[in-house]
Short mmCIF file of N, CA and C in Angstrom, two decimals:
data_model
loop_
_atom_site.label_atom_id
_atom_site.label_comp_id
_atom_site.label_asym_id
_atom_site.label_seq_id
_atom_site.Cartn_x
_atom_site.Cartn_y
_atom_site.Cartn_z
N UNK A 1 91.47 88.36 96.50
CA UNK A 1 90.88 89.67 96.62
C UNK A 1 89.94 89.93 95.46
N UNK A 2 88.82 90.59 95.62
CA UNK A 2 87.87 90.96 94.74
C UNK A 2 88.27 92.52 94.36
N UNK A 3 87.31 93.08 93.31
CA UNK A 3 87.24 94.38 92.98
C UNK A 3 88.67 95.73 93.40
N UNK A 4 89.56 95.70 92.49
CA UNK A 4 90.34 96.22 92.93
C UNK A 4 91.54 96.37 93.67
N UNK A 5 91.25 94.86 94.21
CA UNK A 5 91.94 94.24 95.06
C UNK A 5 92.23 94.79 97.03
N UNK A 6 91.02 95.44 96.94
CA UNK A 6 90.69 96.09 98.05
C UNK A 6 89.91 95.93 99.16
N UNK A 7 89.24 94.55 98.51
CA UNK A 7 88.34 94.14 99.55
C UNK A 7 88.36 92.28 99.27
N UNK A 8 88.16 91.66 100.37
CA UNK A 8 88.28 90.18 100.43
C UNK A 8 87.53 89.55 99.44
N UNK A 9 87.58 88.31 98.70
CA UNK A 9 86.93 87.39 97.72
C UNK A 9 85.83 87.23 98.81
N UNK A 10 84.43 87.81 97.96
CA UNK A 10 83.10 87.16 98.37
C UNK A 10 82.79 89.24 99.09
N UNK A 11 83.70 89.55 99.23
CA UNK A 11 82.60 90.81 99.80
C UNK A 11 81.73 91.89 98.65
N UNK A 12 81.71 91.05 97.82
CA UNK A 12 80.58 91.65 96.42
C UNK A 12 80.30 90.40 96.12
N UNK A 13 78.89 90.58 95.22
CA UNK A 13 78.10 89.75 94.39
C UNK A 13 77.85 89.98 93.46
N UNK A 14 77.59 89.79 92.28
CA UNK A 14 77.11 90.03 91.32
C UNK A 14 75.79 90.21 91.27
N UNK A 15 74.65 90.74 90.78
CA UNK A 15 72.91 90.80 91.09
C UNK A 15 72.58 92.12 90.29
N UNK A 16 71.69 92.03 89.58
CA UNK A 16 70.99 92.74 88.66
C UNK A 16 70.53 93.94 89.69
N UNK A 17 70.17 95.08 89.06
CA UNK A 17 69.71 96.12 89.67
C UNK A 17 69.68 97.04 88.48
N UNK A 18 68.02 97.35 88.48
CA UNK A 18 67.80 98.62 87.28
C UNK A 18 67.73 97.63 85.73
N UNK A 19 67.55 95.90 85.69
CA UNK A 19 68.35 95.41 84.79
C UNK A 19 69.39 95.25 84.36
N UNK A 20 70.83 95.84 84.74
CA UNK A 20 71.82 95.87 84.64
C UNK A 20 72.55 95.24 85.95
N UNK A 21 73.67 94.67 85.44
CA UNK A 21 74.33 93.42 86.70
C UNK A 21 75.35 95.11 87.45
N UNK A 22 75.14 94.81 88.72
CA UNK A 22 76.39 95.40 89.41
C UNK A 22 76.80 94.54 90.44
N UNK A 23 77.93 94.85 90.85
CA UNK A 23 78.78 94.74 92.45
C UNK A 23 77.34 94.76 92.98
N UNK A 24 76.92 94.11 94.22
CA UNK A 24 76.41 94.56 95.60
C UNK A 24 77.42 94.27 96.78
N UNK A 25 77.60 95.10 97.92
CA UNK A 25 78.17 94.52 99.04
C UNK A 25 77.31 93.41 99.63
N UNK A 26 77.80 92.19 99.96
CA UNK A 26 77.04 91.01 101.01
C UNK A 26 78.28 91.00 102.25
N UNK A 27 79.45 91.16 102.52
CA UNK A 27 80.15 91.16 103.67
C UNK A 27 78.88 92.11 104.54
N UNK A 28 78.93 92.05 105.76
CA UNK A 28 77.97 92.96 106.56
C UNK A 28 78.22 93.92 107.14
N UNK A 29 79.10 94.61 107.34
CA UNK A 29 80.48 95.41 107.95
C UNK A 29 80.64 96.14 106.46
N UNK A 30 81.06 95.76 105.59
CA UNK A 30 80.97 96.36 104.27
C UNK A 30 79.27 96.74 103.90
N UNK A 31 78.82 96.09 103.58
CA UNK A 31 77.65 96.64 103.32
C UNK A 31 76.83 97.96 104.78
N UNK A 32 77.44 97.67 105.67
CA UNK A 32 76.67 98.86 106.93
C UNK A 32 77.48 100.30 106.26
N UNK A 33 79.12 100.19 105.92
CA UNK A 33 79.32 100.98 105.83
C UNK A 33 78.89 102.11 104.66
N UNK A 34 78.84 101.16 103.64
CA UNK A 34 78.31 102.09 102.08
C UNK A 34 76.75 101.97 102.64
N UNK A 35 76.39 101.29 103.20
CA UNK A 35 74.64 102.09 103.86
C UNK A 35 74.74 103.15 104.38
N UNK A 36 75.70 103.35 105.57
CA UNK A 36 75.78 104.25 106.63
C UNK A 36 75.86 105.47 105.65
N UNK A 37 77.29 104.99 104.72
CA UNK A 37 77.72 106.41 104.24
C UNK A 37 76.55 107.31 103.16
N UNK A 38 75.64 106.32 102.67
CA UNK A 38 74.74 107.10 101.37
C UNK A 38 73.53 107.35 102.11
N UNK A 39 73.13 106.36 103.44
CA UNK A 39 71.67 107.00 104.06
C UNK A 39 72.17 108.47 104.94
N UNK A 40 73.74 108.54 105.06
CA UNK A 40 73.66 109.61 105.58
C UNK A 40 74.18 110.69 104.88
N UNK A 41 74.68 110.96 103.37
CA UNK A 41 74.64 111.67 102.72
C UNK A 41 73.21 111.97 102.17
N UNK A 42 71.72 111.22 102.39
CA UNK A 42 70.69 111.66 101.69
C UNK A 42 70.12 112.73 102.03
N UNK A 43 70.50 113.32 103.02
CA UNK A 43 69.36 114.34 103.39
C UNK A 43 70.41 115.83 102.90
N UNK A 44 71.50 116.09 103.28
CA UNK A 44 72.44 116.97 102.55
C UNK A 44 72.48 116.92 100.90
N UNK A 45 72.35 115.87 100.34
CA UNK A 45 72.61 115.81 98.64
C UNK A 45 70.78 116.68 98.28
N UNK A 46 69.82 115.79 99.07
CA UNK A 46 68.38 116.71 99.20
C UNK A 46 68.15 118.26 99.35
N UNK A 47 68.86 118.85 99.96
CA UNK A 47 69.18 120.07 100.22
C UNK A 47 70.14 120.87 99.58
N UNK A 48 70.66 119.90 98.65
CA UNK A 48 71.20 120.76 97.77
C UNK A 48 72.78 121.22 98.41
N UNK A 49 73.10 120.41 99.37
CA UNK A 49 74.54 120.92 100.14
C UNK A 49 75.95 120.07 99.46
N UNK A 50 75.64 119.18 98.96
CA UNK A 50 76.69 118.18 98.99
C UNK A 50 77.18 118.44 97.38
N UNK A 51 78.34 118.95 96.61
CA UNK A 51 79.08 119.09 95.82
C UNK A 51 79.41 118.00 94.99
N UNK A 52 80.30 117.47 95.86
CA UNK A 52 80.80 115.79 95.33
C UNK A 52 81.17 114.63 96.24
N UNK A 53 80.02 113.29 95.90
CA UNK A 53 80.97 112.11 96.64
C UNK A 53 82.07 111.61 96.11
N UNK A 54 83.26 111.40 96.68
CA UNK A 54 84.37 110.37 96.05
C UNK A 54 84.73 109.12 96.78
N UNK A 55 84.66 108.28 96.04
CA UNK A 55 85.31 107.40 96.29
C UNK A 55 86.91 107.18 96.26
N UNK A 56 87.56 107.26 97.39
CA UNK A 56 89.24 107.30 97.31
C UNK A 56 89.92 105.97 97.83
N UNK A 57 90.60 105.57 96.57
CA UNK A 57 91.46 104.31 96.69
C UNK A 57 92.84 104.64 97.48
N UNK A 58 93.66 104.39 98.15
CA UNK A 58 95.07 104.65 98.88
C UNK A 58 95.61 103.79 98.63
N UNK A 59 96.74 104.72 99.04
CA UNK A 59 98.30 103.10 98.96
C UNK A 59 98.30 102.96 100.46
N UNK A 60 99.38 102.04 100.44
CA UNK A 60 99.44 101.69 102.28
C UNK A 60 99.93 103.07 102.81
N UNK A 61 101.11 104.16 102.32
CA UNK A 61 101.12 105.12 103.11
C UNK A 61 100.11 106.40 103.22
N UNK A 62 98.59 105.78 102.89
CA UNK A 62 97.33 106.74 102.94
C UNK A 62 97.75 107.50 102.08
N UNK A 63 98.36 107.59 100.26
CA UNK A 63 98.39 108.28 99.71
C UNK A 63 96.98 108.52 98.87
N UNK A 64 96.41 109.11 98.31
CA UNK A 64 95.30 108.69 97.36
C UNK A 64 96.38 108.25 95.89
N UNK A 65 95.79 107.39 95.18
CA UNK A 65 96.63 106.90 93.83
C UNK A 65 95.25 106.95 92.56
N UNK A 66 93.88 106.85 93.45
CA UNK A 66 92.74 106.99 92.34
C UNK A 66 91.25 107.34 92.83
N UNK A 67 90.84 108.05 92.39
CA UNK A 67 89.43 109.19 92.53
C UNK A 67 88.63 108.65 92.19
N UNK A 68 87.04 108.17 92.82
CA UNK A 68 85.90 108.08 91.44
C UNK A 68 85.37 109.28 92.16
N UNK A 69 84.91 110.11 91.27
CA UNK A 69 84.32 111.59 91.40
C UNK A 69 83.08 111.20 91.26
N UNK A 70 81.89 111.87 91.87
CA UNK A 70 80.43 111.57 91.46
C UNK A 70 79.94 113.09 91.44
N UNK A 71 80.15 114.42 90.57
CA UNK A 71 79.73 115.44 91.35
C UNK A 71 78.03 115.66 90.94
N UNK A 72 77.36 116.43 92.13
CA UNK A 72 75.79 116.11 92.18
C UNK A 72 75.26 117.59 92.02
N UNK A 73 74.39 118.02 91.71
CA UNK A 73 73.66 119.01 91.23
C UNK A 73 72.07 118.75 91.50
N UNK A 74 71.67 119.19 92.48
CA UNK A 74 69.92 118.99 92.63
C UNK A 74 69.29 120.05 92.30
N UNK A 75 68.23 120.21 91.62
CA UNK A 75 67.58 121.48 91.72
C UNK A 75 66.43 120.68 92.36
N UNK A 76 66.59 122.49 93.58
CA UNK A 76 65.44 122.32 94.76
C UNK A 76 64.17 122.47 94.01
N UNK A 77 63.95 123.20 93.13
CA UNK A 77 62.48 123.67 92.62
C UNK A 77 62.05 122.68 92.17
N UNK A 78 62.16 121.41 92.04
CA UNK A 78 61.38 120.07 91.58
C UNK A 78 60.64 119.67 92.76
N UNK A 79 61.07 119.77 93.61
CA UNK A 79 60.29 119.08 95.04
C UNK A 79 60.02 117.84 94.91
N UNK A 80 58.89 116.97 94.97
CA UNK A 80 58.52 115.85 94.31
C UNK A 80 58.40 115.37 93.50
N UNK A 81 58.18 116.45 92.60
CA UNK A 81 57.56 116.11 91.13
C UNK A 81 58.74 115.67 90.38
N UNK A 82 59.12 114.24 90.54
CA UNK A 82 60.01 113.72 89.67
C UNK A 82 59.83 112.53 88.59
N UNK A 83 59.97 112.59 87.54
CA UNK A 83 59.25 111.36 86.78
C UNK A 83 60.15 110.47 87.07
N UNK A 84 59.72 109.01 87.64
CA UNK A 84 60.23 108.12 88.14
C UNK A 84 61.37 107.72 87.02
N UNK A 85 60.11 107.38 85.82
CA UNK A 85 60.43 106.77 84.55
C UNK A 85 62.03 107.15 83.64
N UNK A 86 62.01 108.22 83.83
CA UNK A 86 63.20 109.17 83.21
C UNK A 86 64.51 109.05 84.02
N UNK A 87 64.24 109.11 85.54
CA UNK A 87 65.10 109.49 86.36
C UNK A 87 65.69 108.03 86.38
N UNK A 88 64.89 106.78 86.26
CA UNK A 88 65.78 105.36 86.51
C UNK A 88 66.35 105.23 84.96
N UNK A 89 66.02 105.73 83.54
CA UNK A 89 66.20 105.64 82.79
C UNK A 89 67.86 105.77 82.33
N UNK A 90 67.76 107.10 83.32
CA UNK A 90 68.91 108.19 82.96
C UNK A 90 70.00 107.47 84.16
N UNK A 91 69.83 106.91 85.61
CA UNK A 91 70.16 105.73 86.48
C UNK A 91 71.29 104.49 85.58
N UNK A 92 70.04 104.11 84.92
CA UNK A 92 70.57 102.93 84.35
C UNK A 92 72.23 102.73 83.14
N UNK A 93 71.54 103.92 82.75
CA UNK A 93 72.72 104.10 81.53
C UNK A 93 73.87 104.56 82.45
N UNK A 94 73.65 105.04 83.48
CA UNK A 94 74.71 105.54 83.96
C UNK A 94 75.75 104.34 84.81
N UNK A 95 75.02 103.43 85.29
CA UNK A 95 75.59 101.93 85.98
C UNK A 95 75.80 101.49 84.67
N UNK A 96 75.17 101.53 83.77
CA UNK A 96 76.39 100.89 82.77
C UNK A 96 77.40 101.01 82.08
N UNK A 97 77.39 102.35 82.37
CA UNK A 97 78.99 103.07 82.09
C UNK A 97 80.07 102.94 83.06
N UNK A 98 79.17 102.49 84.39
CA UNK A 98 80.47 102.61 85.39
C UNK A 98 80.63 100.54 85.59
N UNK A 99 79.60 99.83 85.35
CA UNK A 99 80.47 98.59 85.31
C UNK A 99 81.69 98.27 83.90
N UNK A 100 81.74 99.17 82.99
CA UNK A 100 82.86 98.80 82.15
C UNK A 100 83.92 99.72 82.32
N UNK A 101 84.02 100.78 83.39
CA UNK A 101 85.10 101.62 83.33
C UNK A 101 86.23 100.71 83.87
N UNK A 102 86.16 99.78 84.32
CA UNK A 102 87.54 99.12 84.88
C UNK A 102 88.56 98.87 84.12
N UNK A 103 88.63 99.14 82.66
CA UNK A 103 89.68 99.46 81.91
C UNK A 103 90.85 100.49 82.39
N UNK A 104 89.89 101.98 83.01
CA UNK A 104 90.68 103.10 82.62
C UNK A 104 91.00 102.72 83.76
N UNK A 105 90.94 102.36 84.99
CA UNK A 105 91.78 101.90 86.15
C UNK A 105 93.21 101.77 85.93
N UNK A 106 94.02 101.32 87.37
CA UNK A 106 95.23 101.44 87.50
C UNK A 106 95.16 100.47 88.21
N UNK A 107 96.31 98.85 88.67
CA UNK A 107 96.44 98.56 89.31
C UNK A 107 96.53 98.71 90.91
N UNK A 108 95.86 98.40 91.61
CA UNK A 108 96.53 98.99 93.04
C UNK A 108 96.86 97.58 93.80
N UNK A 109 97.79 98.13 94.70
CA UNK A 109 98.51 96.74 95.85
C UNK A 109 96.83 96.43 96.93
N UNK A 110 97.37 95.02 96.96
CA UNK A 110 96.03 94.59 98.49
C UNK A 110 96.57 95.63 99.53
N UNK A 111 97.84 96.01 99.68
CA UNK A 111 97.42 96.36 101.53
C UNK A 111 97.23 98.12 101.31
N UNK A 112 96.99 98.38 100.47
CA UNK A 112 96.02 99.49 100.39
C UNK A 112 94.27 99.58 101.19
N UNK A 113 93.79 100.81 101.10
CA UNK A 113 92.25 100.83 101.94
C UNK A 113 91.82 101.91 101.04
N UNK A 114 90.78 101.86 101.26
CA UNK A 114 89.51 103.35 100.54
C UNK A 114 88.95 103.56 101.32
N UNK A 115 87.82 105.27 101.05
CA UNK A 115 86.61 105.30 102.18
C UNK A 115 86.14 106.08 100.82
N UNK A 116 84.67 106.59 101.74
CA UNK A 116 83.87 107.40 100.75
C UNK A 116 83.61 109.10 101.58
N UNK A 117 83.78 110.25 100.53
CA UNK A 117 84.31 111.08 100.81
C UNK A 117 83.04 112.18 100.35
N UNK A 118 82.74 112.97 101.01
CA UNK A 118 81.60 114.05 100.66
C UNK A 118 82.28 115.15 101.03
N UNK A 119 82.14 115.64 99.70
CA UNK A 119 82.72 117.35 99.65
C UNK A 119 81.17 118.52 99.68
N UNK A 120 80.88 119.16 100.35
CA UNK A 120 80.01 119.73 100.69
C UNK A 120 80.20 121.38 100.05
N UNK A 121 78.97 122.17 99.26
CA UNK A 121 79.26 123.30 98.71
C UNK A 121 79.55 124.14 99.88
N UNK A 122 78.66 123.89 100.92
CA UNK A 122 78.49 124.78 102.31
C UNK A 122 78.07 124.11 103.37
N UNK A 123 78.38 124.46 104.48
CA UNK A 123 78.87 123.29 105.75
C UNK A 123 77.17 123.35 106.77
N UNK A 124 76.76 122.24 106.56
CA UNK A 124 75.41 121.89 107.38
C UNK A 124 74.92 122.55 108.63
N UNK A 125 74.07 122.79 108.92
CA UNK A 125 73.88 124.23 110.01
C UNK A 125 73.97 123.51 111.60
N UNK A 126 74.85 123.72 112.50
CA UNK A 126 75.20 122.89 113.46
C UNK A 126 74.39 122.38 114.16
N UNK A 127 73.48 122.50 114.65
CA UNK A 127 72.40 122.53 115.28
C UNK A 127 71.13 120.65 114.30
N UNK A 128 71.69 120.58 113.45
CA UNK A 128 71.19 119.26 112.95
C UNK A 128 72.07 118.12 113.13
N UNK A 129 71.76 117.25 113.45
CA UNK A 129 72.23 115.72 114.11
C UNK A 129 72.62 115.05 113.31
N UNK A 130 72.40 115.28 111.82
CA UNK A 130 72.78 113.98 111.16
C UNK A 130 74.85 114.85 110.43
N UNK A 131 75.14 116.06 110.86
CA UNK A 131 75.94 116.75 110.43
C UNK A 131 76.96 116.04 111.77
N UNK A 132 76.57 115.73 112.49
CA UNK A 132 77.47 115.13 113.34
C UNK A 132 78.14 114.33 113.21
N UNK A 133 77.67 113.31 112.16
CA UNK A 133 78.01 112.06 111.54
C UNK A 133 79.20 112.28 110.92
N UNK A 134 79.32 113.22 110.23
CA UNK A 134 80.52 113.11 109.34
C UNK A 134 81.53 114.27 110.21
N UNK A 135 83.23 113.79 109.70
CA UNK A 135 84.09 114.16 110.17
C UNK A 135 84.85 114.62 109.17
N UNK A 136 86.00 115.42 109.62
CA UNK A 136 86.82 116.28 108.40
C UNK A 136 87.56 115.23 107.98
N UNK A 137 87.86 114.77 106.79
CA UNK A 137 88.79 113.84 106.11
C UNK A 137 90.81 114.84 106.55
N UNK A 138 91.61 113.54 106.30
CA UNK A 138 92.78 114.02 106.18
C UNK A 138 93.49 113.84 105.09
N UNK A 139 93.03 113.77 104.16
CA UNK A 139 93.29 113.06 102.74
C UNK A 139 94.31 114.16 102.24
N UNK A 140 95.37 113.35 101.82
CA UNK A 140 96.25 113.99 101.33
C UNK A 140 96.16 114.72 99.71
N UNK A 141 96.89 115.59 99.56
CA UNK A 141 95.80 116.32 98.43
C UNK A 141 97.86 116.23 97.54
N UNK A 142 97.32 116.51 95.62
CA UNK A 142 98.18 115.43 94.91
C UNK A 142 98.98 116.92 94.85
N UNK A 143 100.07 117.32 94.63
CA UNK A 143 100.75 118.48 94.52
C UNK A 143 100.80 118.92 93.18
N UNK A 144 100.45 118.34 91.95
CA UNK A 144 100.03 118.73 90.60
C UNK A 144 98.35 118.35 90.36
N UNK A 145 97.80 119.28 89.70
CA UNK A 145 96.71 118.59 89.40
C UNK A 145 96.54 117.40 88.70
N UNK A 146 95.22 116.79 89.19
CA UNK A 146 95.11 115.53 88.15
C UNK A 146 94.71 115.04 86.93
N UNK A 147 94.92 114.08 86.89
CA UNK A 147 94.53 113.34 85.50
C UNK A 147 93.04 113.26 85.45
N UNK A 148 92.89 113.43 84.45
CA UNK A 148 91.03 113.63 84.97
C UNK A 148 90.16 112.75 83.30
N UNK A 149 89.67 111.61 83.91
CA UNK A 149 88.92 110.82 82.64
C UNK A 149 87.86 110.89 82.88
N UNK A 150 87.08 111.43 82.01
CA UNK A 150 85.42 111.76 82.15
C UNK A 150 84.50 110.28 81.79
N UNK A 151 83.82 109.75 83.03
CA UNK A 151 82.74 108.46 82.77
C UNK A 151 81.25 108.51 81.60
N UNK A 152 80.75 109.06 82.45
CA UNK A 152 79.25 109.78 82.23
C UNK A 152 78.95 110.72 82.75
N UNK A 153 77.96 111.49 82.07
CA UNK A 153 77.26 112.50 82.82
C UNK A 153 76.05 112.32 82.44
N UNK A 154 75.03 112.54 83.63
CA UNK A 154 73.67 112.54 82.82
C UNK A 154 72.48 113.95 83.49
N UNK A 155 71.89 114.07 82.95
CA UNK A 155 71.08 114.96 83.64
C UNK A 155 69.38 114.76 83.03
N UNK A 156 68.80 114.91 84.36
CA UNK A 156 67.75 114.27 84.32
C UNK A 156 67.15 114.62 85.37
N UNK A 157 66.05 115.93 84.91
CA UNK A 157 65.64 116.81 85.98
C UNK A 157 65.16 116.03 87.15
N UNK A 158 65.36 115.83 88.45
CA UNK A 158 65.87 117.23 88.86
C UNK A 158 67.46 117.10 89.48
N UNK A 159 68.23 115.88 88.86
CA UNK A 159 69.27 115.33 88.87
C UNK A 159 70.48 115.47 88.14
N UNK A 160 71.63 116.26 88.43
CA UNK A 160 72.92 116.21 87.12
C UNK A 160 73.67 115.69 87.65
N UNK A 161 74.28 114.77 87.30
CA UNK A 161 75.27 113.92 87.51
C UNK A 161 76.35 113.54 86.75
N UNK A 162 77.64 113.93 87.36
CA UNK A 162 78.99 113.86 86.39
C UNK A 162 80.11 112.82 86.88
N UNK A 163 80.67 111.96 86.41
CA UNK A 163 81.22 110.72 86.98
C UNK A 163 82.93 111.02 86.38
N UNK A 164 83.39 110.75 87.10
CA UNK A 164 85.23 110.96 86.17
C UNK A 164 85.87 110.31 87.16
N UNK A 165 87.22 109.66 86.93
CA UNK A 165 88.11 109.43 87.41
C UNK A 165 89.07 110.17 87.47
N UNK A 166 89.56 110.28 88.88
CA UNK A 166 91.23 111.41 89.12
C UNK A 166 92.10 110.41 88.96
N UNK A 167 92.97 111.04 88.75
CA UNK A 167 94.53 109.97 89.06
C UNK A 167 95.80 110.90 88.93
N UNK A 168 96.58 110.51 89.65
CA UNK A 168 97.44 111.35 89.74
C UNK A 168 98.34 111.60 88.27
N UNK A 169 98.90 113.02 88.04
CA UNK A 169 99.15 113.15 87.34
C UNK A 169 100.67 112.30 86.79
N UNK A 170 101.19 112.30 85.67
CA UNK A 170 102.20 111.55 85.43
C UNK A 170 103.87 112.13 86.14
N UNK A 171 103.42 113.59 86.02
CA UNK A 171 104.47 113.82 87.04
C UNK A 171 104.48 114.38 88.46
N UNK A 172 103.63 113.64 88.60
CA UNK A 172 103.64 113.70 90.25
C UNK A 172 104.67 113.06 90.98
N UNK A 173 105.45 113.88 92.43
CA UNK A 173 106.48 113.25 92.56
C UNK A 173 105.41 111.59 92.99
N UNK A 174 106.54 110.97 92.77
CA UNK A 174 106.11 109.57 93.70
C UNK A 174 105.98 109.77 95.32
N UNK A 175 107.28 109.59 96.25
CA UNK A 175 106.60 110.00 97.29
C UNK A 175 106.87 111.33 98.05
N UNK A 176 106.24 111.23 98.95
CA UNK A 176 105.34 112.60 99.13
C UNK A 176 106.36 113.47 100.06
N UNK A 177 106.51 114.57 99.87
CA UNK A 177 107.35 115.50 100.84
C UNK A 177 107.62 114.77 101.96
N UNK A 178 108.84 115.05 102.79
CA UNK A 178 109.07 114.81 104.23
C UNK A 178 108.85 116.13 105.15
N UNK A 179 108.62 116.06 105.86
CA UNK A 179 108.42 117.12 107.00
C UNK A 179 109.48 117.71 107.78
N UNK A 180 109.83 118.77 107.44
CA UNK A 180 111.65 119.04 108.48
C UNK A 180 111.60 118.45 109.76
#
């Protein structure tokens, strides 16, 4: 198992991007999906709708056990006018904070799964097609708040960007209520 132990040996590569080495997906099924999921968060994060993506790691009983938080902040009043130069600048430092966070990680088991998760400030106006795409998550939510380790943040008009890891808190029960 690669990365986390969540996905099969060979479904990442190593490959420069921005000058800095990251993960890429090459499985094709993996890579459609983190396409699917960010070409179709682009037009909501554009508009200024989308709050926070997460990335959520699970145990096998679909618990969440670890968060990557990405929360996003656009200001609309930039429109185009974005300096390329600044904005990959402020990019870069930020992928290189997140290829060494694998310290603050936690082990997780293989027969665990993840998905990627968009929390929205206000809900897309029904009548647009690409709002169709996404569905209500059932993600189980932690009964104490969490542990919360701050990555990076960068801001870089017309872009703020704040990166942290959740994790459940230390006294969180282990497992999760039963249902009468």
């Amino acid at each position: 198992m690669d990365r986390k132990n969540q996905t099969p040996q060979g479904a990442f590569e190593r490959r420069r991007y921005m000058n800095v080495v990251v993960q890429k997906a090459v499985h094709p099924q993996l890579a459609s999906y983190i396409h699917s999921a960010t070409s179709g968060l682009l037009p909501f994060i554009q508009k200024g709708l989308v709050d926070r993506v997460v990335v959520i790691f699970y145990d096998k009983a679909h618990v969440a056990v670890e968060k990557f938080v990405f929360k996003l902040t656009v200001n609309q009043s930039y429109g185009s006018k974005i300096e390329e130069a600044n904005l990959e600048f402020a990019l870069r430092a930020f992928l290189i904070k997140l290829t060494v966070s694998e310290p603050l990680t936690r082990p997780l088991s293989s027969d665990g799964s993840w998905e990627i998760t968009a929390y929205f400030r206000s809900l897309p106006p029904d009548g647009e097609k690409e709002a169709q795409l996404w569905i209500p998550t059932d993600t189980k939510m932690w009964m104490q708040p969490p542990q919360i380790t701050p990555i990076k943040s960068m801001s870089c008009d017309p872009v703020k960007m704040q990166l942290y890891l959740e994790q459940p808190s230390p006294t969180e029960p282990k497992d999760p209520p039963t249902e009468p």
